[in-house]
Amino acid sequence: MKIESTIQGLSESLKTARTNQKIIGLVPTMGNLHQGHLNLVREARKKCDIVVVSIFVNPIQFGPNEDYDSYPRTLEQDSKLLEEVGCDYIFAPTVEQMYGNQPRLTNISVSGITADLCGLQRPGHFDGVAVVVTKLFNIVRPEIAFFGEKDFQQLAVIRQFVRDLNMPIEITGVPIARAEDGLALSSRNGYLSEEHRKTAPIIHQCLKIAEQDLQQGKKLADVLANIASTLTQAGFVIDYVEARTPELQKIEEFNQNIVLFIAAKIGTTRLIDNLQVQHNA
Ligand code: AMP
């Protein structure tokens, strides 16, 4: 495994692979890797000849009051984990390497599906994601790229601009990896106090109960209200509790397969989770 910190270095390294028509897979991350990230790499390992994992804390996807400065940067530990799981190249550029010194005048903005859910509390976030992912696609030129369903809206946004702009890349979604108590793994879980870490799995418990309730015929609006009151009682400050189609369209009733979405703060940590609920007609 090799660590590349420059675009040129990575391009040189991938040249032979490309001329030999090897399938290149890309797993974009912001580092501080956990089993969720590593599952993406394992999936890439299965499908690709060459696996590139990018580690880049992307400043333009953070809002002014978000955790860009304090976001955990743990390259040494990450490289050990990636070595074990079978990554070929880590691409870990600096901000200057990615954005240069000239002002950036180009944006990539997906409308509609970014208007709410995380888009509402985090204006500009998905533009920042779309720009950095497109840059990474252009730098690495992978055949396949891997993203987690943990960030379901992000995955939908990426699929959308890839389709809209005819980017020649297959997008693969990977299921959410969870801790034993159900909490969706996230680099931000490290911010939780011991007490809040104990409370945090309630989010997943609410989603599982909601799934059961829906499949037993309870009304969608009641089920969502029930999640909201359980979370509030447990001390969460809710950002949203929503049900959508897998394409993120709004729905009033549970009459097809849906996705339940939660974003909530416990203390100062904002957690997100989702669950796909099958409608068995
Ligand atoms: P991040 O480093 O948070 O930007 O995440 C990098 C990639 O890992 C994204 O595609 C995330 O959706 C994915 N990811 C993060 N946490 C999980 C998880 N618990 N399960 C599956 N994928 C995840």
Coordinates of C-alpha atoms and ligand atoms in Angstrom, one line a residue:
M1 CA 0.0 0.0 0.0
K2 CA 1.2 3.4 -0.9
I3 CA 0.2 6.8 0.4
E4 CA 0.1 9.6 -2.2
S5 CA -0.4 13.2 -1.2
T6 CA -0.3 14.8 -4.6
I7 CA -2.5 14.6 -7.6
Q8 CA 0.5 14.1 -9.9
G9 CA 2.0 11.3 -7.7
L10 CA -1.3 9.5 -7.7
S11 CA -1.7 9.9 -11.4
E12 CA 1.8 8.4 -12.0
S13 CA 1.0 5.5 -9.7
L14 CA -2.2 4.7 -11.5
K15 CA -0.8 5.0 -15.0
T16 CA 0.3 1.4 -15.3
A17 CA -3.0 0.1 -13.9
R18 CA -4.9 2.2 -16.4
T19 CA -2.9 1.0 -19.4
N20 CA -3.4 -2.6 -18.3
Q21 CA -7.1 -1.9 -18.2
K22 CA -7.4 -2.7 -14.5
I23 CA -10.7 -1.8 -12.8
I24 CA -10.0 1.1 -10.4
G25 CA -12.3 1.5 -7.4
L26 CA -12.5 4.7 -5.3
V27 CA -13.7 5.0 -1.7
P28 CA -13.9 8.7 -0.7
T29 CA -13.7 9.3 3.0
M30 CA -12.7 12.0 5.5
G31 CA -10.6 9.6 7.5
N32 CA -10.9 8.6 11.2
L33 CA -11.9 5.2 9.8
H34 CA -14.2 2.7 11.4
Q35 CA -15.8 -0.6 10.3
G36 CA -18.4 1.3 8.2
H37 CA -15.6 2.8 6.1
L38 CA -13.7 -0.5 6.0
N39 CA -16.9 -2.3 4.7
L40 CA -16.8 0.1 1.7
V41 CA -13.1 -0.8 1.1
R42 CA -13.9 -4.6 1.5
E43 CA -16.7 -4.1 -1.1
A44 CA -14.3 -2.3 -3.4
R45 CA -11.7 -5.0 -2.9
K46 CA -14.2 -7.6 -4.1
K47 CA -15.2 -5.7 -7.3
C48 CA -12.0 -3.9 -8.3
D49 CA -8.4 -4.7 -9.2
I50 CA -7.0 -1.5 -7.7
V51 CA -8.5 0.1 -4.6
V52 CA -7.9 3.8 -3.9
V53 CA -9.2 5.3 -0.6
S54 CA -9.1 9.1 -0.4
I55 CA -8.8 10.7 3.0
F56 CA -9.6 14.4 2.9
V57 CA -11.5 16.6 5.3
N58 CA -13.2 18.8 2.8
P59 CA -13.5 22.4 4.1
I60 CA -16.2 23.5 1.6
Q61 CA -18.7 21.0 2.9
F62 CA -18.6 22.3 6.4
G63 CA -20.7 25.2 7.6
P64 CA -19.1 28.1 9.5
N65 CA -20.3 26.8 12.8
E66 CA -19.5 23.2 12.2
D67 CA -16.6 21.0 13.2
Y68 CA -14.1 21.4 10.4
D69 CA -11.3 22.4 12.7
S70 CA -11.9 19.8 15.3
Y71 CA -12.7 17.0 12.9
P72 CA -10.5 14.0 13.9
R73 CA -7.4 13.6 11.7
T74 CA -5.9 10.2 12.3
L75 CA -3.9 9.3 9.2
E76 CA -1.4 6.9 10.9
Q77 CA -4.1 4.8 12.5
D78 CA -6.2 4.9 9.3
S79 CA -3.3 3.6 7.2
K80 CA -2.8 0.7 9.5
L81 CA -6.5 -0.3 9.2
L82 CA -6.4 0.2 5.4
E83 CA -3.3 -1.9 5.0
E84 CA -5.1 -4.8 6.9
V85 CA -8.2 -4.6 4.8
G86 CA -6.3 -4.5 1.4
C87 CA -6.2 -1.0 0.0
D88 CA -3.7 -0.2 -2.7
Y89 CA -3.4 3.5 -2.5
I90 CA -4.4 6.1 0.0
F91 CA -4.9 9.5 -1.5
A92 CA -4.4 12.1 1.3
P93 CA -4.0 15.5 -0.3
T94 CA -3.7 18.8 1.5
V95 CA -6.4 21.5 1.1
E96 CA -4.0 23.4 -1.1
Q97 CA -3.4 20.4 -3.3
M98 CA -7.1 20.0 -3.8
Y99 CA -8.2 23.6 -4.2
G100 CA -5.0 25.4 -5.3
N101 CA -4.5 29.1 -4.7
Q102 CA -6.8 30.5 -7.4
P103 CA -10.4 31.2 -6.5
R104 CA -12.8 28.5 -7.5
L105 CA -15.6 29.8 -9.7
T106 CA -17.4 26.6 -10.5
N107 CA -20.0 25.0 -8.4
I108 CA -22.1 21.8 -8.6
S109 CA -25.5 22.2 -7.2
V110 CA -28.2 19.5 -7.3
S111 CA -31.6 21.0 -6.8
G112 CA -34.8 19.5 -5.4
I113 CA -33.4 16.6 -3.3
T114 CA -31.0 18.8 -1.4
A115 CA -33.7 21.3 -0.4
D116 CA -34.5 19.6 2.9
L117 CA -33.5 16.8 5.3
C118 CA -29.8 17.6 5.9
G119 CA -29.8 20.3 3.2
L120 CA -32.0 22.6 5.3
Q121 CA -29.8 22.7 8.4
R122 CA -26.6 22.5 6.3
P123 CA -26.9 25.0 3.5
G124 CA -24.2 24.5 0.9
H125 CA -23.2 21.2 2.3
F126 CA -24.2 19.1 -0.7
D127 CA -22.7 21.5 -3.1
G128 CA -19.4 21.1 -1.2
V129 CA -19.8 17.3 -1.4
A130 CA -20.6 17.4 -5.1
V131 CA -17.6 19.5 -5.9
V132 CA -15.1 17.4 -3.9
V133 CA -16.5 14.1 -5.2
T134 CA -16.4 15.3 -8.8
K135 CA -12.8 16.5 -8.2
L136 CA -11.9 13.1 -6.8
F137 CA -13.6 11.3 -9.7
N138 CA -11.6 13.4 -12.2
I139 CA -8.3 12.9 -10.3
V140 CA -8.7 9.1 -9.7
R141 CA -10.9 8.3 -12.7
P142 CA -12.3 5.2 -11.1
E143 CA -14.7 2.7 -12.9
I144 CA -16.6 2.2 -9.6
A145 CA -17.0 4.4 -6.5
F146 CA -18.4 3.3 -3.2
F147 CA -20.5 5.3 -0.7
G148 CA -22.4 4.4 2.5
E149 CA -26.1 4.3 2.9
K150 CA -25.5 5.9 6.3
D151 CA -25.5 9.1 4.3
F152 CA -28.5 8.2 2.2
Q153 CA -29.3 11.7 1.0
Q154 CA -25.6 12.2 0.0
L155 CA -25.7 8.9 -2.0
A156 CA -28.9 10.1 -3.8
V157 CA -27.3 13.4 -4.6
I158 CA -24.2 11.7 -6.0
R159 CA -26.2 9.2 -8.1
Q160 CA -28.2 12.3 -9.4
F161 CA -25.2 14.4 -10.6
V162 CA -23.4 11.3 -12.0
R163 CA -26.5 10.6 -14.1
D164 CA -27.3 14.2 -15.0
L165 CA -23.7 14.9 -16.1
N166 CA -23.0 11.5 -17.7
M167 CA -20.1 10.7 -15.5
P168 CA -18.8 7.3 -16.6
I169 CA -18.7 5.9 -13.1
E170 CA -20.7 3.2 -11.4
I171 CA -22.0 4.2 -8.0
T172 CA -22.3 1.4 -5.4
G173 CA -24.2 1.9 -2.1
V174 CA -23.1 -0.1 0.9
P175 CA -25.4 -0.9 3.9
I176 CA -25.0 0.9 7.2
A177 CA -22.5 -0.6 9.6
R178 CA -23.7 -0.5 13.3
A179 CA -22.2 -1.0 16.7
E180 CA -23.6 -4.0 18.6
D181 CA -26.1 -1.8 20.3
G182 CA -27.4 -0.5 17.0
L183 CA -25.8 2.9 16.9
A184 CA -24.7 3.7 13.3
L185 CA -20.9 3.9 13.2
S186 CA -19.7 7.5 12.6
S187 CA -16.5 9.4 13.1
R188 CA -18.6 11.9 15.1
N189 CA -19.6 9.2 17.7
G190 CA -16.2 10.0 19.2
Y191 CA -17.5 13.3 20.3
L192 CA -20.2 11.7 22.6
S193 CA -19.8 11.7 26.3
E194 CA -20.1 8.4 28.1
E195 CA -23.6 9.2 29.1
H196 CA -24.7 10.4 25.6
R197 CA -23.1 7.3 24.0
K198 CA -25.5 5.2 26.1
T199 CA -28.4 7.3 25.0
A200 CA -27.5 7.4 21.3
P201 CA -28.7 3.9 20.3
I202 CA -32.3 5.0 21.0
I203 CA -32.2 6.5 17.5
H204 CA -31.9 3.1 15.9
Q205 CA -34.3 1.5 18.4
C206 CA -36.9 4.1 17.4
L207 CA -36.4 3.2 13.7
K208 CA -36.8 -0.5 14.4
I209 CA -40.0 0.1 16.4
A210 CA -41.3 2.4 13.7
E211 CA -40.7 -0.3 11.1
Q212 CA -42.7 -2.9 13.2
D213 CA -45.5 -0.4 13.8
L214 CA -45.8 0.5 10.1
Q215 CA -45.8 -3.2 9.0
Q216 CA -48.5 -3.8 11.6
G217 CA -50.6 -1.1 10.0
K218 CA -50.1 2.0 12.2
K219 CA -50.5 5.3 10.5
L220 CA -47.3 6.9 9.2
A221 CA -48.0 10.3 10.8
D222 CA -48.5 8.7 14.2
V223 CA -45.4 6.6 13.8
L224 CA -43.3 9.6 13.0
A225 CA -44.8 11.6 15.9
N226 CA -44.0 8.6 18.2
I227 CA -40.4 8.7 17.2
A228 CA -40.2 12.4 17.8
S229 CA -41.7 12.2 21.3
T230 CA -39.5 9.3 22.3
L231 CA -36.3 11.1 21.2
T232 CA -37.3 14.3 22.8
Q233 CA -38.0 12.6 26.1
A234 CA -34.6 10.9 25.9
G235 CA -33.0 14.3 25.7
F236 CA -32.4 14.7 21.9
V237 CA -33.0 17.9 20.1
I238 CA -34.6 16.9 16.8
D239 CA -33.5 18.3 13.5
Y240 CA -35.9 16.1 11.5
V241 CA -37.9 12.8 11.6
E242 CA -39.1 12.1 8.1
A243 CA -40.4 9.4 5.8
R244 CA -39.5 9.5 2.1
T245 CA -39.5 7.2 -1.0
P246 CA -36.0 5.8 -1.8
E247 CA -35.8 8.7 -4.4
L248 CA -36.4 11.1 -1.5
Q249 CA -39.9 12.1 -2.6
K250 CA -42.3 13.1 0.2
I251 CA -45.1 10.6 1.1
E252 CA -48.2 10.8 3.3
E253 CA -48.9 7.1 3.7
F254 CA -47.0 3.9 4.0
N255 CA -48.1 2.3 0.7
Q256 CA -44.7 1.4 -0.9
N257 CA -41.1 0.8 0.2
I258 CA -39.9 3.8 2.2
V259 CA -36.9 5.2 4.0
L260 CA -37.2 6.6 7.5
F261 CA -34.8 9.4 8.3
I262 CA -33.7 10.9 11.6
A263 CA -31.3 13.7 12.4
A264 CA -31.0 14.7 16.1
K265 CA -28.6 16.3 18.4
I266 CA -27.5 14.9 21.8
G267 CA -25.5 17.4 23.6
T268 CA -23.5 19.1 20.9
T269 CA -23.2 16.1 18.6
R270 CA -25.5 15.8 15.6
L271 CA -26.3 12.2 14.7
I272 CA -28.1 10.9 11.6
D273 CA -29.5 7.5 10.8
N274 CA -32.0 5.9 8.4
L275 CA -33.8 2.7 7.9
Q276 CA -35.3 1.3 4.7
V277 CA -38.8 -0.2 5.4
Q278 CA -40.2 -2.8 3.0
H279 CA -43.9 -2.6 2.2
N280 CA -45.2 -6.1 1.8
A281 CA -48.3 -5.6 -0.3
Ligands
AMP1 P1 -17.1 10.1 5.9 O1 -15.7 9.8 6.2 O2 -18.0 10.3 7.1 O3 -17.2 11.2 4.8 O4 -17.7 8.8 5.2 C1 -17.1 8.3 4.1 C2 -18.0 7.2 3.5 O5 -18.2 6.2 4.5 C3 -19.3 7.8 3.1 O6 -19.7 7.2 1.9 C4 -20.2 7.4 4.2 O7 -21.6 7.2 3.9 C5 -19.6 6.0 4.6 N1 -20.0 5.6 6.0 C6 -19.7 6.4 7.1 N2 -20.2 5.7 8.2 C7 -20.8 4.6 7.7 C8 -21.5 3.5 8.3 N3 -21.7 3.4 9.6 N4 -21.9 2.5 7.5 C9 -21.7 2.5 6.1 N5 -21.1 3.5 5.5 C10 -20.6 4.5 6.3

